[in-house]
Amino acid sequence: MDIRNEYRLFVDGNQVESVTGGRLSIVNPSTETELTTVAAGDSRDVDRAVAAARETLADWRSRPPAERAELLADVADRIRAARTELANLETLDTGKPRSQALADVDGCARAFEYYAGIADKIHGDSIPLGEEYVDYTVREPLGVTAQIIPWNYPIGIFGRSVAPALAAGNTAVVKPAEEAPLSSVRVAEIAADAGLPNGVLNVVPGRGDEAGAALSSHPDVDGVSFTGSVETGRQVGKAAMEHLAHVHLELGGKSPLVVFGDADLDAAIESAVAGLFTSNAGQICSGASRLLVHEDVHDAVVEQLAARVESLTVGPGMDDPDVGPLISADQLDRVASYVDAGRREYGAPLIGGVPDWTGYFVEPTIFDDVDHDSRLAQEEIFGPVLVVTTFADETEAIELTNDVDYGLVAGVFTEDLRRAHRFARDVHAGQIYVNEWFVGGIETPFGGYDNSGVGREKGLSAIENYTQKKNVGININR
Ligand code: NAD
């Protein structure tokens, strides 16, 4: 298998040990056995990485954008060439089904390709002030940027966070999650093989409260991109603001898939399955974790959905089932506590539960007729647990959609285009899907309202995040 006995930090173009020599144990969630270990960085390693990123910044940002583009395109090609290795690594590290890991690797390559295409198109405007003046804006990189990423889509989030930073002329220091850091280290090595200059891309695995906290509070970091939980996001935001770094936060969600009576029910059911259960076992921020169904079609939808979910396979990631294990024992405990709460409140789930298997497995689980005010319907579970609630009319559907602390995604299934537009207008969320869940990719801006975050990743928005505008005003008569 493509796993080394040990992994190191990647700093200034080299694999290095951490200053303390400490290591994190990396566990295969499908088997609960140790897979390998990775060097555990702390604040001194973060200092080294930030210094390397600072040292090389002037060279990197001053290179012709077309040269940066060519390098990033080569990184994309090399990620594709290493597709099998990277997908195996990601599957073993996270437990996710292998075909889903392959799609994530493709997503990472696509992010490098997409931002390679943008690197030489980042330009300002000229602003008319009258004959006496020439006025123009320039988009400049922020400088040294930090990317703090979670364990659920490590290689995908690495790509979407790092590629725009580098395309815009920033240098980067990545802090992957302690549970799943391996693909971040490998992609940095691959990028170095493509000729990325030393120090442009550094990776410091380590604990969140050590390496992560040191990075977000580092006075020489100019911009912080954080993807993770709301609680940590608040801490990271405060730490970054202490030294007035640019910060954007991609946080959690409790996103509803709303099915009206006139909808194509088969399409809605397929999206309900793909939007939660077969997307990393529901450990996905944009998961369709609430199903809001019009009362007229509730019975038909729930019956067909349960039959479809019953047919899903659950097993170790390398067997490529529909649903793999959760990431860790902690995550299993967390999700199991919601399943227990559901059982206490609503009795047995319609389908699913927590089996007593080796590996951190939760079966695809559905609780029907869940009270909208309950914890199950309000809190992010981050596992394969769907809660179903009915509504009577459009007004109630929109009220229920908006009445949570999050605003990441909302999807509506209806044949009525006017209703779909009203939904898009009235719903408080960063992404609206109509008649399909997960519409869009690296091209489309992604981010949240309310507790789901601040700022937008992906698309051209990510370039805005990673640049600042300078205005130059010139009197040409003096
Ligand atoms: P988390 O917040 O625990 O960890 C995220 C990252 O932050 C990890 O690298 C962690 O080590 C680091 N970290 C932890 N404490 C830190 C601190 N004090 N300072 C700096 N960094 C610290 O989140 P998680 O459990 O890894 O991920 C799950 C959460 O992420 C869910 O809430 C999910 O919705 C969210 N998420 C959001 C998106 C999105 O794009 N909106 C995408 C994926 C995941």
PDB file of N, CA and C in Angstrom, residues 286-335:
ATOM      1  N   SER A 286     -21.827  20.917   3.689  1.00  0.00           N
ATOM      2  CA  SER A 286     -22.952  21.276   2.819  1.00  0.00           C
ATOM      3  C   SER A 286     -23.932  20.118   2.664  1.00  0.00           C
ATOM      4  N   GLY A 287     -23.927  19.170   3.595  1.00  0.00           N
ATOM      5  CA  GLY A 287     -24.816  18.017   3.516  1.00  0.00           C
ATOM      6  C   GLY A 287     -26.282  18.403   3.652  1.00  0.00           C
ATOM      7  N   ALA A 288     -27.133  17.615   2.977  1.00  0.00           N
ATOM      8  CA  ALA A 288     -28.588  17.813   3.082  1.00  0.00           C
ATOM      9  C   ALA A 288     -29.042  17.078   4.336  1.00  0.00           C
ATOM     10  N   SER A 289     -28.854  17.711   5.488  1.00  0.00           N
ATOM     11  CA  SER A 289     -29.067  16.994   6.746  1.00  0.00           C
ATOM     12  C   SER A 289     -30.474  17.143   7.301  1.00  0.00           C
ATOM     13  N   ARG A 290     -31.265  18.056   6.699  1.00  0.00           N
ATOM     14  CA  ARG A 290     -32.695  18.148   7.053  1.00  0.00           C
ATOM     15  C   ARG A 290     -33.502  17.893   5.793  1.00  0.00           C
ATOM     16  N   LEU A 291     -34.524  17.066   5.902  1.00  0.00           N
ATOM     17  CA  LEU A 291     -35.435  16.876   4.766  1.00  0.00           C
ATOM     18  C   LEU A 291     -36.776  17.490   5.161  1.00  0.00           C
ATOM     19  N   LEU A 292     -37.159  18.560   4.486  1.00  0.00           N
ATOM     20  CA  LEU A 292     -38.450  19.202   4.729  1.00  0.00           C
ATOM     21  C   LEU A 292     -39.377  18.790   3.593  1.00  0.00           C
ATOM     22  N   VAL A 293     -40.463  18.104   3.928  1.00  0.00           N
ATOM     23  CA  VAL A 293     -41.330  17.537   2.886  1.00  0.00           C
ATOM     24  C   VAL A 293     -42.748  18.065   3.040  1.00  0.00           C
ATOM     25  N   HIS A 294     -43.338  18.429   1.905  1.00  0.00           N
ATOM     26  CA  HIS A 294     -44.735  18.860   1.957  1.00  0.00           C
ATOM     27  C   HIS A 294     -45.594  17.693   2.442  1.00  0.00           C
ATOM     28  N   GLU A 295     -46.588  18.011   3.277  1.00  0.00           N
ATOM     29  CA  GLU A 295     -47.375  16.950   3.935  1.00  0.00           C
ATOM     30  C   GLU A 295     -48.075  16.017   2.928  1.00  0.00           C
ATOM     31  N   ASP A 296     -48.404  16.532   1.746  1.00  0.00           N
ATOM     32  CA  ASP A 296     -49.098  15.695   0.753  1.00  0.00           C
ATOM     33  C   ASP A 296     -48.213  14.573   0.209  1.00  0.00           C
ATOM     34  N   VAL A 297     -46.909  14.807   0.155  1.00  0.00           N
ATOM     35  CA  VAL A 297     -46.022  13.784  -0.434  1.00  0.00           C
ATOM     36  C   VAL A 297     -45.123  13.127   0.622  1.00  0.00           C
ATOM     37  N   HIS A 298     -45.347  13.496   1.884  1.00  0.00           N
ATOM     38  CA  HIS A 298     -44.478  12.980   2.943  1.00  0.00           C
ATOM     39  C   HIS A 298     -44.383  11.454   2.929  1.00  0.00           C
ATOM     40  N   ASP A 299     -45.538  10.773   2.915  1.00  0.00           N
ATOM     41  CA  ASP A 299     -45.511   9.312   3.056  1.00  0.00           C
ATOM     42  C   ASP A 299     -44.795   8.659   1.869  1.00  0.00           C
ATOM     43  N   ALA A 300     -45.083   9.170   0.659  1.00  0.00           N
ATOM     44  CA  ALA A 300     -44.461   8.580  -0.536  1.00  0.00           C
ATOM     45  C   ALA A 300     -42.947   8.806  -0.510  1.00  0.00           C
ATOM     46  N   VAL A 301     -42.536  10.017  -0.150  1.00  0.00           N
ATOM     47  CA  VAL A 301     -41.108  10.335  -0.148  1.00  0.00           C
ATOM     48  C   VAL A 301     -40.370   9.494   0.898  1.00  0.00           C
ATOM     49  N   VAL A 302     -40.925   9.442   2.086  1.00  0.00           N
ATOM     50  CA  VAL A 302     -40.219   8.753   3.170  1.00  0.00           C
ATOM     51  C   VAL A 302     -40.138   7.252   2.887  1.00  0.00           C
ATOM     52  N   GLU A 303     -41.209   6.701   2.355  1.00  0.00           N
ATOM     53  CA  GLU A 303     -41.210   5.260   2.062  1.00  0.00           C
ATOM     54  C   GLU A 303     -40.161   4.925   0.996  1.00  0.00           C
ATOM     55  N   GLN A 304     -40.152   5.697  -0.092  1.00  0.00           N
ATOM     56  CA  GLN A 304     -39.180   5.417  -1.172  1.00  0.00           C
ATOM     57  C   GLN A 304     -37.748   5.690  -0.730  1.00  0.00           C
ATOM     58  N   LEU A 305     -37.584   6.746   0.060  1.00  0.00           N
ATOM     59  CA  LEU A 305     -36.237   7.078   0.531  1.00  0.00           C
ATOM     60  C   LEU A 305     -35.695   5.974   1.428  1.00  0.00           C
ATOM     61  N   ALA A 306     -36.529   5.503   2.351  1.00  0.00           N
ATOM     62  CA  ALA A 306     -36.076   4.450   3.272  1.00  0.00           C
ATOM     63  C   ALA A 306     -35.678   3.204   2.480  1.00  0.00           C
ATOM     64  N   ALA A 307     -36.451   2.871   1.435  1.00  0.00           N
ATOM     65  CA  ALA A 307     -36.126   1.685   0.625  1.00  0.00           C
ATOM     66  C   ALA A 307     -34.791   1.896  -0.085  1.00  0.00           C
ATOM     67  N   ARG A 308     -34.575   3.085  -0.595  1.00  0.00           N
ATOM     68  CA  ARG A 308     -33.319   3.381  -1.303  1.00  0.00           C
ATOM     69  C   ARG A 308     -32.139   3.336  -0.322  1.00  0.00           C
ATOM     70  N   VAL A 309     -32.334   3.896   0.862  1.00  0.00           N
ATOM     71  CA  VAL A 309     -31.245   3.946   1.854  1.00  0.00           C
ATOM     72  C   VAL A 309     -30.919   2.536   2.368  1.00  0.00           C
ATOM     73  N   GLU A 310     -31.944   1.725   2.455  1.00  0.00           N
ATOM     74  CA  GLU A 310     -31.749   0.331   2.879  1.00  0.00           C
ATOM     75  C   GLU A 310     -30.772  -0.393   1.963  1.00  0.00           C
ATOM     76  N   SER A 311     -30.761   0.008   0.675  1.00  0.00           N
ATOM     77  CA  SER A 311     -29.921  -0.699  -0.300  1.00  0.00           C
ATOM     78  C   SER A 311     -28.464  -0.232  -0.271  1.00  0.00           C
ATOM     79  N   LEU A 312     -28.153   0.817   0.499  1.00  0.00           N
ATOM     80  CA  LEU A 312     -26.772   1.329   0.519  1.00  0.00           C
ATOM     81  C   LEU A 312     -25.858   0.350   1.242  1.00  0.00           C
ATOM     82  N   THR A 313     -24.639   0.223   0.720  1.00  0.00           N
ATOM     83  CA  THR A 313     -23.676  -0.652   1.390  1.00  0.00           C
ATOM     84  C   THR A 313     -22.827   0.166   2.362  1.00  0.00           C
ATOM     85  N   VAL A 314     -22.479  -0.445   3.486  1.00  0.00           N
ATOM     86  CA  VAL A 314     -21.663   0.225   4.510  1.00  0.00           C
ATOM     87  C   VAL A 314     -20.450  -0.658   4.774  1.00  0.00           C
ATOM     88  N   GLY A 315     -19.250  -0.072   4.764  1.00  0.00           N
ATOM     89  CA  GLY A 315     -18.072  -0.908   5.010  1.00  0.00           C
ATOM     90  C   GLY A 315     -16.786  -0.114   4.937  1.00  0.00           C
ATOM     91  N   PRO A 316     -15.631  -0.831   5.007  1.00  0.00           N
ATOM     92  CA  PRO A 316     -14.332  -0.165   4.972  1.00  0.00           C
ATOM     93  C   PRO A 316     -14.146   0.616   3.667  1.00  0.00           C
ATOM     94  N   GLY A 317     -13.491   1.759   3.775  1.00  0.00           N
ATOM     95  CA  GLY A 317     -13.321   2.631   2.624  1.00  0.00           C
ATOM     96  C   GLY A 317     -12.686   1.944   1.426  1.00  0.00           C
ATOM     97  N   MET A 318     -11.695   1.069   1.667  1.00  0.00           N
ATOM     98  CA  MET A 318     -10.984   0.458   0.538  1.00  0.00           C
ATOM     99  C   MET A 318     -11.866  -0.536  -0.219  1.00  0.00           C
ATOM    100  N   ASP A 319     -12.963  -0.997   0.387  1.00  0.00           N
ATOM    101  CA  ASP A 319     -13.913  -1.872  -0.336  1.00  0.00           C
ATOM    102  C   ASP A 319     -14.853  -1.045  -1.210  1.00  0.00           C
ATOM    103  N   ASP A 320     -14.726   0.233  -1.151  1.00  0.00           N
ATOM    104  CA  ASP A 320     -15.551   1.179  -1.896  1.00  0.00           C
ATOM    105  C   ASP A 320     -17.066   0.952  -1.720  1.00  0.00           C
ATOM    106  N   PRO A 321     -17.511   1.004  -0.473  1.00  0.00           N
ATOM    107  CA  PRO A 321     -18.949   0.905  -0.224  1.00  0.00           C
ATOM    108  C   PRO A 321     -19.608   2.242  -0.567  1.00  0.00           C
ATOM    109  N   ASP A 322     -20.927   2.323  -0.337  1.00  0.00           N
ATOM    110  CA  ASP A 322     -21.596   3.628  -0.480  1.00  0.00           C
ATOM    111  C   ASP A 322     -21.279   4.526   0.720  1.00  0.00           C
ATOM    112  N   VAL A 323     -21.143   3.895   1.874  1.00  0.00           N
ATOM    113  CA  VAL A 323     -20.948   4.664   3.120  1.00  0.00           C
ATOM    114  C   VAL A 323     -19.788   4.050   3.900  1.00  0.00           C
ATOM    115  N   GLY A 324     -18.787   4.837   4.215  1.00  0.00           N
ATOM    116  CA  GLY A 324     -17.644   4.356   4.987  1.00  0.00           C
ATOM    117  C   GLY A 324     -17.825   4.687   6.464  1.00  0.00           C
ATOM    118  N   PRO A 325     -16.770   4.480   7.249  1.00  0.00           N
ATOM    119  CA  PRO A 325     -16.845   4.813   8.672  1.00  0.00           C
ATOM    120  C   PRO A 325     -16.739   6.317   8.905  1.00  0.00           C
ATOM    121  N   LEU A 326     -16.996   6.745  10.124  1.00  0.00           N
ATOM    122  CA  LEU A 326     -16.711   8.127  10.513  1.00  0.00           C
ATOM    123  C   LEU A 326     -15.212   8.243  10.774  1.00  0.00           C
ATOM    124  N   ILE A 327     -14.753   9.461  10.971  1.00  0.00           N
ATOM    125  CA  ILE A 327     -13.311   9.704  11.022  1.00  0.00           C
ATOM    126  C   ILE A 327     -12.644   9.141  12.283  1.00  0.00           C
ATOM    127  N   SER A 328     -13.348   9.145  13.422  1.00  0.00           N
ATOM    128  CA  SER A 328     -12.652   8.863  14.688  1.00  0.00           C
ATOM    129  C   SER A 328     -13.628   8.353  15.735  1.00  0.00           C
ATOM    130  N   ALA A 329     -13.059   7.847  16.812  1.00  0.00           N
ATOM    131  CA  ALA A 329     -13.886   7.396  17.937  1.00  0.00           C
ATOM    132  C   ALA A 329     -14.662   8.578  18.514  1.00  0.00           C
ATOM    133  N   ASP A 330     -14.046   9.742  18.569  1.00  0.00           N
ATOM    134  CA  ASP A 330     -14.739  10.935  19.098  1.00  0.00           C
ATOM    135  C   ASP A 330     -15.945  11.285  18.244  1.00  0.00           C
ATOM    136  N   GLN A 331     -15.752  11.232  16.925  1.00  0.00           N
ATOM    137  CA  GLN A 331     -16.855  11.586  16.032  1.00  0.00           C
ATOM    138  C   GLN A 331     -17.964  10.536  16.136  1.00  0.00           C
ATOM    139  N   LEU A 332     -17.560   9.277  16.294  1.00  0.00           N
ATOM    140  CA  LEU A 332     -18.564   8.212  16.471  1.00  0.00           C
ATOM    141  C   LEU A 332     -19.379   8.475  17.738  1.00  0.00           C
ATOM    142  N   ASP A 333     -18.702   8.837  18.832  1.00  0.00           N
ATOM    143  CA  ASP A 333     -19.416   9.114  20.093  1.00  0.00           C
ATOM    144  C   ASP A 333     -20.389  10.269  19.922  1.00  0.00           C
ATOM    145  N   ARG A 334     -19.913  11.285  19.191  1.00  0.00           N
ATOM    146  CA  ARG A 334     -20.726  12.476  19.002  1.00  0.00           C
ATOM    147  C   ARG A 334     -21.991  12.145  18.218  1.00  0.00           C
ATOM    148  N   VAL A 335     -21.822  11.432  17.114  1.00  0.00           N
ATOM    149  CA  VAL A 335     -22.983  11.105  16.269  1.00  0.00           C
ATOM    150  C   VAL A 335     -23.900  10.126  17.014  1.00  0.00           C
TER     151      VAL A 335
END
